[in-house]
Amino acid sequence: MTTTWLVVVGASAGTIVLKGLAPGALGGRALPPRLTAVMALLAPTLLAALIVTNTFASGRHLTLDARAAGLAAAVGAIALRAPVLVVIVVAAATAALLRAAA
């Protein structure tokens, strides 16, 4: 298992522990607002990190290829408020066309 996957599994386990055990450990009291805010940001942050890593990295090197263009097309479709399925199709089609042209 690579280091990246160990980090993913560790962060996932930490999130589950915080969300599942913290209320019980606090004895029915509400979580502090700062901890609640941090917990709410863990999953989106981890997802964003995985997307960036898979889009711009090839091994230990930074690469700009069809994946980056697909991501840019997806961001454009999101900016135009396209439905999720359309965003996925636009990103996939952009990346596929650029790979076919290369």
Short mmCIF file of C-alpha atoms in Angstrom, two decimals:
data_model
loop_
_atom_site.label_atom_id
_atom_site.label_comp_id
_atom_site.label_asym_id
_atom_site.label_seq_id
_atom_site.Cartn_x
_atom_site.Cartn_y
_atom_site.Cartn_z
CA MET A 1 0.00 0.00 0.00
CA THR A 2 1.41 3.39 -0.96
CA THR A 3 1.85 6.32 1.37
CA THR A 4 -1.00 8.17 -0.31
CA TRP A 5 -3.45 5.39 0.44
CA LEU A 6 -2.21 5.13 4.01
CA VAL A 7 -2.96 8.84 4.45
CA VAL A 8 -6.42 8.38 2.90
CA VAL A 9 -7.22 5.44 5.17
CA GLY A 10 -5.85 7.26 8.23
CA ALA A 11 -7.85 10.42 7.53
CA SER A 12 -10.98 8.38 6.89
CA ALA A 13 -10.55 6.46 10.13
CA GLY A 14 -9.92 9.69 12.03
CA THR A 15 -13.06 11.24 10.60
CA ILE A 16 -15.14 8.20 11.55
CA VAL A 17 -13.72 8.19 15.07
CA LEU A 18 -14.37 11.92 15.54
CA LYS A 19 -17.92 11.73 14.20
CA GLY A 20 -18.83 8.48 15.92
CA LEU A 21 -17.09 8.49 19.27
CA ALA A 22 -16.76 12.17 20.13
CA PRO A 23 -20.45 12.74 21.04
CA GLY A 24 -20.44 9.66 23.26
CA ALA A 25 -17.18 10.67 24.92
CA LEU A 26 -18.57 14.11 25.64
CA GLY A 27 -21.51 12.60 27.54
CA GLY A 28 -24.33 14.10 25.49
CA ARG A 29 -22.82 17.57 25.37
CA ALA A 30 -22.54 19.35 22.04
CA LEU A 31 -19.19 19.42 20.30
CA PRO A 32 -17.28 22.70 20.44
CA PRO A 33 -18.03 24.86 17.38
CA ARG A 34 -14.38 24.86 16.23
CA LEU A 35 -14.23 21.06 16.22
CA THR A 36 -17.52 20.87 14.33
CA ALA A 37 -16.17 23.29 11.73
CA VAL A 38 -12.97 21.26 11.32
CA MET A 39 -14.92 18.00 10.95
CA ALA A 40 -17.12 19.54 8.27
CA LEU A 41 -14.05 20.48 6.24
CA LEU A 42 -12.18 17.15 6.44
CA ALA A 43 -14.00 15.25 3.67
CA PRO A 44 -14.04 18.06 1.05
CA THR A 45 -10.37 18.82 1.75
CA LEU A 46 -9.36 15.19 1.32
CA LEU A 47 -11.39 14.90 -1.90
CA ALA A 48 -9.80 18.07 -3.31
CA ALA A 49 -6.33 16.79 -2.46
CA LEU A 50 -7.01 13.50 -4.24
CA ILE A 51 -8.33 15.28 -7.33
CA VAL A 52 -5.31 17.59 -7.54
CA THR A 53 -2.87 14.74 -6.96
CA ASN A 54 -4.46 12.52 -9.62
CA THR A 55 -4.77 15.37 -12.11
CA PHE A 56 -1.38 17.04 -11.92
CA ALA A 57 0.99 14.29 -10.75
CA SER A 58 2.68 11.46 -12.55
CA GLY A 59 4.77 9.63 -10.01
CA ARG A 60 6.83 12.34 -8.36
CA HIS A 61 6.63 14.77 -11.28
CA LEU A 62 4.24 17.58 -12.12
CA THR A 63 2.52 17.01 -15.46
CA LEU A 64 0.09 19.05 -17.49
CA ASP A 65 -1.73 16.80 -19.92
CA ALA A 66 -5.25 15.91 -21.02
CA ARG A 67 -6.32 15.35 -17.41
CA ALA A 68 -5.65 19.00 -16.57
CA ALA A 69 -7.61 20.14 -19.62
CA GLY A 70 -10.49 17.86 -18.60
CA LEU A 71 -10.48 19.37 -15.12
CA ALA A 72 -10.46 22.88 -16.59
CA ALA A 73 -13.41 21.98 -18.81
CA ALA A 74 -15.25 20.59 -15.79
CA VAL A 75 -14.63 23.79 -13.84
CA GLY A 76 -16.00 25.77 -16.78
CA ALA A 77 -19.11 23.60 -16.92
CA ILE A 78 -19.61 24.01 -13.18
CA ALA A 79 -19.25 27.79 -13.56
CA LEU A 80 -22.04 27.65 -16.14
CA ARG A 81 -24.15 25.69 -13.60
CA ALA A 82 -24.35 22.55 -15.72
CA PRO A 83 -25.80 19.38 -14.16
CA VAL A 84 -23.32 16.90 -12.68
CA LEU A 85 -23.75 14.40 -15.51
CA VAL A 86 -23.01 17.10 -18.09
CA VAL A 87 -19.91 18.17 -16.13
CA ILE A 88 -18.62 14.59 -16.16
CA VAL A 89 -19.32 14.13 -19.88
CA VAL A 90 -17.66 17.45 -20.77
CA ALA A 91 -14.54 16.60 -18.74
CA ALA A 92 -14.29 13.08 -20.16
CA ALA A 93 -14.88 14.22 -23.74
CA THR A 94 -12.27 16.98 -23.45
CA ALA A 95 -9.65 14.62 -22.08
CA ALA A 96 -10.49 11.93 -24.65
CA LEU A 97 -10.32 14.33 -27.60
CA LEU A 98 -6.96 15.71 -26.47
CA ARG A 99 -5.55 12.22 -25.96
CA ALA A 100 -6.82 11.13 -29.38
CA ALA A 101 -5.28 14.20 -31.02
CA ALA A 102 -1.88 13.57 -29.44
#
